[in-house]
Amino acid sequence: MIVFLLRRLLGMAVVLLVMSFVVYGLIGLMPGDPIDLMVLSNPGMTAADADRLRALHGLDQPLIARYWRWLIAALNGDFGFSRVYARPVLDIVGPALWQTTKLVALTLAISSILAIALGIRSAIRPGGKFDTLISFVSFAGISIPSFWLALILILAFAVGLGWLPASGMGRPGEGGFWDSARYLILPVATLVIANLGGVTRYARSSMIETLRMDFIRTARAKGAREPRVVLRHAFPNALTSVITVIGVNFGTLFSGALITETMFAQRGLGKTIYDAILGNDFNLALVALLFATFATLIGNLLADIAYAWLDPRISVT
Amino acid sequence: MTALLSVKELTISFPVGGVSLLPRRRRVIQAVQDVSFDIAPGETLALVGESGCGKTTAGRATAGLYKAPKGTVSFRGQDIFNLPRASRKPVRRAIQMVFQDPFSSLDPRMTVFEILSEPLKINRMGSAREIRERVQDLIGQVGLPADSLNRYPHEFSGGQRQRIAIARALAPEPELIVADEPLSALDVSVQSQVLNLLGALKRERGLSYLFISHDLAAVHHIADRVAVMYLGRLVEIAGRDALFANPRHPYTQGLLAAVPRIGQGRRKRTLIAGDLPSPLAVPSGCAFHPRCPLAQEICRRERPELKTHSDVAHLTACHFAERKEAA
Amino acid sequence: MTASAMTLHASPWQRRWARFRRNRTALAGLCVLIGLIMFSLAAFPLEAFLGIDANNADLLSRFDPPSATNWLGHDELGRDVLIRLMYGGQVSLAVGFAATFLGAVIGISIGLAAGYFGGRVDALLMRFTDGIIALPLLPLLIVLAAIDLTKLGFSTDFARSGAASFYRIVLIIALIDWTRIARLVRASTLSIREREFVLAARVSGAGTIRILLRSVLPNVIAPIIVACSQVLGSVILFEAVLSFLGFGIVPPTPSWGNMLNNAQELVATAPLLAIYPGLFIFTTVIAVNFIGDGLQDAFDPRAE
């Protein structure tokens, strides 16, 4: 297990390293360069001034050298400054990470419970009315563009009914818990609907597969009642594979929340990346993107660990 | 007599287990070790042994499917693993193969015509019209109706599929056919028909076969000479009649004794005891010693060489090959 | 000819089509998809027939209600909504098919190489694939889409053009959508590689390329088609969201995604304008997903 963990962590480090280099290189290809922006905002600057500034910031050096300097600083905990916010990048990424984690955790909790319940109910009679309905709804959930879903929800609940705020996060310290929770309802609902279909289909098929196995037939033959067969015998076995897909979803959601965060003006990691790229705040974009990658990788790792934990047949080495 | 095919000290091993990006020591199965034999033009050599003894691997290497790290396979004196570019196709073409499982050896996505014309197209043997005529010819030679050509393999029975596989092997006009257990996947009632087809082709075309089988009755029917393999090595090789009448290696004796024969009553049977050891842990000395009724101390320590004894055409790898003859 | 004789002589494709046809939702999905394609192509004749130019902004007729010539009314710039939906469909579907196809070419090449050559080639390629799969794709797509083409040496005119935005979005989506196809092709290739008919092709003298194209590829085409149909849905969604965020197809060229660019403000004033394009995206993707599901069942090797 230790060896497995070490190898996975090493693999994660490699992915992050490669990713940081590639993104660092791509940022050089983004429109606008920081010195040009300074020149634009300060008409008094000459081309010679710009060159001096370039040299001062090391921008005249080759890509590898610049990346190396960035990497050494980052490994020492210095991720640099955000151009737009004029604050250390971590000051901005930290709260954003927390906001996204809140959204994702709530979404995962709600959608997993719902998905497992619906999946089990569907699997009891595959092809039945309930199953057909849920299968159709699941397909709809997978197929709906989430930004459009968010629009529809805003249209219905904020514009039409006026029950919930269309966007924003509320003012911290004002209005209390319920007030800030109101701001989370629509974003979480969007994410849950978009996420539910996939997990439900997965829960359903692994449950159907489990219910076909011989040990289930044995349990029935022993005279176990159907609810007991389903909940006590089949469910724990089906859970294993569902856990994996939930773990992978954690990663997907973490970056997929970008759209929902943007639509509902939630200052999460995704919106931070989006705004940073729009605002040419590339250092912020790079660091936020690396944190998003890290979260995705952690999600995959947790899924694998949970899988190994729950399934006695798997032994990780 | 010059050999058509000459296999010398052929050795093939496979790595076991997964592959890693980083180099590390791997366990290796010695599938074939130091195997040497010759096949004369028009001759049929049978390679017999239990499943897993390496006879399939040896056969596939002969057909050029595996590159051997050690040893040579030469066809008409040319090493098939190191052919100059110009003679690669003609030499490869001259050695064809019939596989064990006719359900797996025919591409399910191709019609019979496509299957049979493929080797002709690859080797550029004639125009489209000539190829069509040749394919129609071939399908008749193996005893299938001409309307088979537009059908797919799944529409045929096992015996018919094996006939198609034989027709494919015949297509590029080979001189040697490696037939790897061509009968074992077939119903018993069909086996003799396919065997007779192979025999007829041999007589009519002067084909040579490397006939790999564990079916000793079939071997007796078709082979001129017989080579016996055990755990990757040859233990005995001799003319058919000599081997069947006077087997010298205790393993060969056990194999022959295991064949039930009609009209011979109950013979004293020296059946082979125990199971085939794992090819990952080949016993020391003579690999057969844990199962051998004659095993002595020397068998554990020293590996007997494959050599001639009283009969020059009869090679045996056993420390006691001479003694038994005397006994 | 009797029914059983038909199935006996049927090629694998005919048998699969027969199985696919029995799946009613999948068949409905196929009809809807064909319908959507025809709807998109109808833009040319309809525009000529109605005598309007859908790209012509007319600020006097902003938000005009439906009329005899503008069947769904005008958008926020006074352009005809219906015709723009049709043109948008052409672009969105074209991006979807092109990016899926390009991704399939990448995935097939990598999957075939990994599966057929095995060993270290396989290990290397699959680590690479796993690495891509583990990345946060949406933010990464945005970074890729934000790249300034002039810094890659393209002319400013080209970099700003609608065509450039089309090629760029196809390319960057293809760069991330091949992984699923590569893994499937690799797994199938691994199992096909040792089949005796592949060995037989080698004995017949076929070279590596010929074996890959003629013996291996046709036998892994079924999982490829299934995977492509599943990838297509997500590709169309990616195009929509990137164009919506302003990183995809550049206006005035319409796509279903960028027609929603101003949707957030429009939701309050002209909700239908915010609903139509999304409805088309949704319908297309759900149809494609139903087709994918049907193909999966129809191509299930256990049914063959």
Tab-separated table of C-alpha atoms in Angstrom, chain A residues 31-191:
chain	number	residue	atom	x	y	z
A	31	PRO	CA	-2.507	37.821	-26.328
A	32	GLY	CA	-0.840	40.819	-24.745
A	33	ASP	CA	2.345	40.703	-22.773
A	34	PRO	CA	2.736	42.349	-19.387
A	35	ILE	CA	5.286	44.903	-20.581
A	36	ASP	CA	3.150	45.880	-23.575
A	37	LEU	CA	0.277	46.425	-21.182
A	38	MET	CA	2.441	48.706	-19.058
A	39	VAL	CA	3.505	50.634	-22.135
A	40	LEU	CA	-0.122	51.020	-23.153
A	41	SER	CA	-1.144	52.329	-19.770
A	42	ASN	CA	1.790	54.716	-19.559
A	43	PRO	CA	2.241	56.732	-22.775
A	44	GLY	CA	5.425	58.308	-21.430
A	45	MET	CA	7.373	55.046	-21.729
A	46	THR	CA	9.764	54.547	-24.629
A	47	ALA	CA	10.778	51.364	-26.355
A	48	ALA	CA	14.096	51.510	-24.498
A	49	ASP	CA	12.245	51.722	-21.181
A	50	ALA	CA	10.241	48.674	-22.193
A	51	ASP	CA	13.398	46.720	-23.018
A	52	ARG	CA	14.918	47.680	-19.679
A	53	LEU	CA	11.778	46.499	-17.913
A	54	ARG	CA	11.888	43.270	-19.860
A	55	ALA	CA	15.458	42.678	-18.751
A	56	LEU	CA	14.564	43.603	-15.171
A	57	HIS	CA	11.806	40.980	-15.089
A	58	GLY	CA	13.977	38.459	-16.887
A	59	LEU	CA	11.580	38.367	-19.836
A	60	ASP	CA	14.415	38.521	-22.341
A	61	GLN	CA	15.696	35.144	-21.228
A	62	PRO	CA	14.751	31.886	-22.929
A	63	LEU	CA	11.620	30.058	-21.872
A	64	ILE	CA	13.439	27.281	-20.027
A	65	ALA	CA	15.400	29.705	-17.855
A	66	ARG	CA	12.317	31.702	-16.991
A	67	TYR	CA	10.353	28.555	-16.178
A	68	TRP	CA	13.169	27.256	-14.027
A	69	ARG	CA	13.171	30.436	-11.970
A	70	TRP	CA	9.410	30.290	-11.584
A	71	LEU	CA	9.581	26.637	-10.561
A	72	ILE	CA	12.268	27.183	-7.896
A	73	ALA	CA	10.265	30.064	-6.438
A	74	ALA	CA	7.047	28.039	-6.519
A	75	LEU	CA	8.691	25.094	-4.772
A	76	ASN	CA	9.711	27.532	-2.053
A	77	GLY	CA	6.071	28.539	-1.663
A	78	ASP	CA	6.323	31.750	-3.661
A	79	PHE	CA	3.736	31.643	-6.413
A	80	GLY	CA	4.089	35.282	-7.333
A	81	PHE	CA	1.612	38.119	-7.602
A	82	SER	CA	-1.670	38.592	-9.355
A	83	ARG	CA	-1.487	41.465	-11.807
A	84	VAL	CA	-5.144	42.443	-11.530
A	85	TYR	CA	-5.615	42.062	-7.779
A	86	ALA	CA	-2.048	43.192	-6.928
A	87	ARG	CA	-1.963	40.606	-4.157
A	88	PRO	CA	-0.098	37.321	-3.735
A	89	VAL	CA	-1.732	34.701	-5.924
A	90	LEU	CA	-2.320	32.375	-3.003
A	91	ASP	CA	-4.474	34.986	-1.262
A	92	ILE	CA	-6.897	34.737	-4.153
A	93	VAL	CA	-6.626	31.044	-4.938
A	94	GLY	CA	-7.162	30.019	-1.304
A	95	PRO	CA	-10.700	31.388	-0.834
A	96	ALA	CA	-11.596	30.331	-4.386
A	97	LEU	CA	-10.503	26.786	-3.623
A	98	TRP	CA	-12.683	26.792	-0.531
A	99	GLN	CA	-15.702	28.115	-2.432
A	100	THR	CA	-15.380	25.444	-5.109
A	101	THR	CA	-14.844	22.727	-2.521
A	102	LYS	CA	-18.086	23.782	-0.840
A	103	LEU	CA	-19.980	23.605	-4.120
A	104	VAL	CA	-18.457	20.295	-5.163
A	105	ALA	CA	-18.854	18.624	-1.778
A	106	LEU	CA	-22.517	19.598	-1.509
A	107	THR	CA	-23.116	18.486	-5.085
A	108	LEU	CA	-21.399	15.161	-4.604
A	109	ALA	CA	-23.220	14.416	-1.364
A	110	ILE	CA	-26.647	15.185	-2.784
A	111	SER	CA	-26.156	13.615	-6.192
A	112	SER	CA	-24.532	10.440	-4.842
A	113	ILE	CA	-27.353	9.738	-2.406
A	114	LEU	CA	-29.976	10.445	-5.047
A	115	ALA	CA	-28.135	8.494	-7.727
A	116	ILE	CA	-27.668	5.424	-5.571
A	117	ALA	CA	-31.304	5.438	-4.475
A	118	LEU	CA	-32.573	5.888	-8.033
A	119	GLY	CA	-30.068	3.386	-9.410
A	120	ILE	CA	-31.136	0.682	-6.965
A	121	ARG	CA	-34.814	1.332	-7.570
A	122	SER	CA	-34.238	1.115	-11.340
A	123	ALA	CA	-32.192	-2.052	-11.068
A	124	ILE	CA	-34.916	-3.924	-9.212
A	125	ARG	CA	-36.963	-4.114	-12.389
A	126	PRO	CA	-34.799	-3.289	-15.405
A	127	GLY	CA	-36.937	-2.268	-18.341
A	128	GLY	CA	-39.864	-1.439	-16.062
A	129	LYS	CA	-41.732	1.862	-16.099
A	130	PHE	CA	-39.641	3.457	-13.370
A	131	ASP	CA	-36.408	2.313	-14.997
A	132	THR	CA	-37.427	3.640	-18.408
A	133	LEU	CA	-38.355	7.004	-16.928
A	134	ILE	CA	-35.144	7.306	-14.912
A	135	SER	CA	-33.050	6.192	-17.850
A	136	PHE	CA	-34.607	8.896	-20.003
A	137	VAL	CA	-34.090	11.533	-17.317
A	138	SER	CA	-30.473	10.401	-16.861
A	139	PHE	CA	-29.800	10.806	-20.564
A	140	ALA	CA	-31.345	14.256	-20.410
A	141	GLY	CA	-29.073	15.153	-17.485
A	142	ILE	CA	-25.960	14.001	-19.331
A	143	SER	CA	-26.967	15.793	-22.510
A	144	ILE	CA	-28.005	19.177	-21.168
A	145	PRO	CA	-25.481	22.008	-21.620
A	146	SER	CA	-24.917	23.123	-18.038
A	147	PHE	CA	-24.688	26.829	-18.827
A	148	TRP	CA	-28.041	26.613	-20.527
A	149	LEU	CA	-29.491	24.679	-17.621
A	150	ALA	CA	-28.257	27.456	-15.353
A	151	LEU	CA	-29.982	30.008	-17.591
A	152	ILE	CA	-33.239	28.092	-17.435
A	153	LEU	CA	-33.038	27.856	-13.652
A	154	ILE	CA	-32.303	31.576	-13.389
A	155	LEU	CA	-35.184	32.271	-15.742
A	156	ALA	CA	-37.561	30.138	-13.700
A	157	PHE	CA	-36.555	30.730	-10.098
A	158	ALA	CA	-34.934	34.146	-10.116
A	159	VAL	CA	-36.573	36.067	-12.974
A	160	GLY	CA	-39.912	34.303	-13.097
A	161	LEU	CA	-40.748	33.298	-9.540
A	162	GLY	CA	-38.328	35.630	-7.787
A	163	TRP	CA	-37.654	33.057	-5.062
A	164	LEU	CA	-33.868	32.932	-5.257
A	165	PRO	CA	-31.039	35.314	-6.147
A	166	ALA	CA	-29.826	34.974	-9.725
A	167	SER	CA	-26.153	35.206	-8.867
A	168	GLY	CA	-23.560	36.279	-6.338
A	169	MET	CA	-22.536	34.853	-3.008
A	170	GLY	CA	-24.177	37.170	-0.484
A	171	ARG	CA	-22.246	39.414	1.800
A	172	PRO	CA	-20.315	37.491	4.422
A	173	GLY	CA	-21.354	38.395	7.979
A	174	GLU	CA	-24.677	39.806	6.826
A	175	GLY	CA	-28.019	38.087	6.600
A	176	GLY	CA	-26.870	34.958	8.432
A	177	PHE	CA	-26.586	31.377	7.335
A	178	TRP	CA	-29.854	31.065	5.471
A	179	ASP	CA	-29.097	34.113	3.386
A	180	SER	CA	-25.763	32.788	2.136
A	181	ALA	CA	-27.244	29.322	1.675
A	182	ARG	CA	-29.879	30.814	-0.667
A	183	TYR	CA	-27.081	31.824	-3.000
A	184	LEU	CA	-25.849	28.253	-3.174
A	185	ILE	CA	-29.154	26.619	-4.074
A	186	LEU	CA	-29.214	27.330	-7.810
A	187	PRO	CA	-25.523	26.587	-8.487
A	188	VAL	CA	-25.690	23.349	-6.551
A	189	ALA	CA	-28.942	22.401	-8.247
A	190	THR	CA	-27.318	22.975	-11.634
A	191	LEU	CA	-24.327	20.846	-10.758
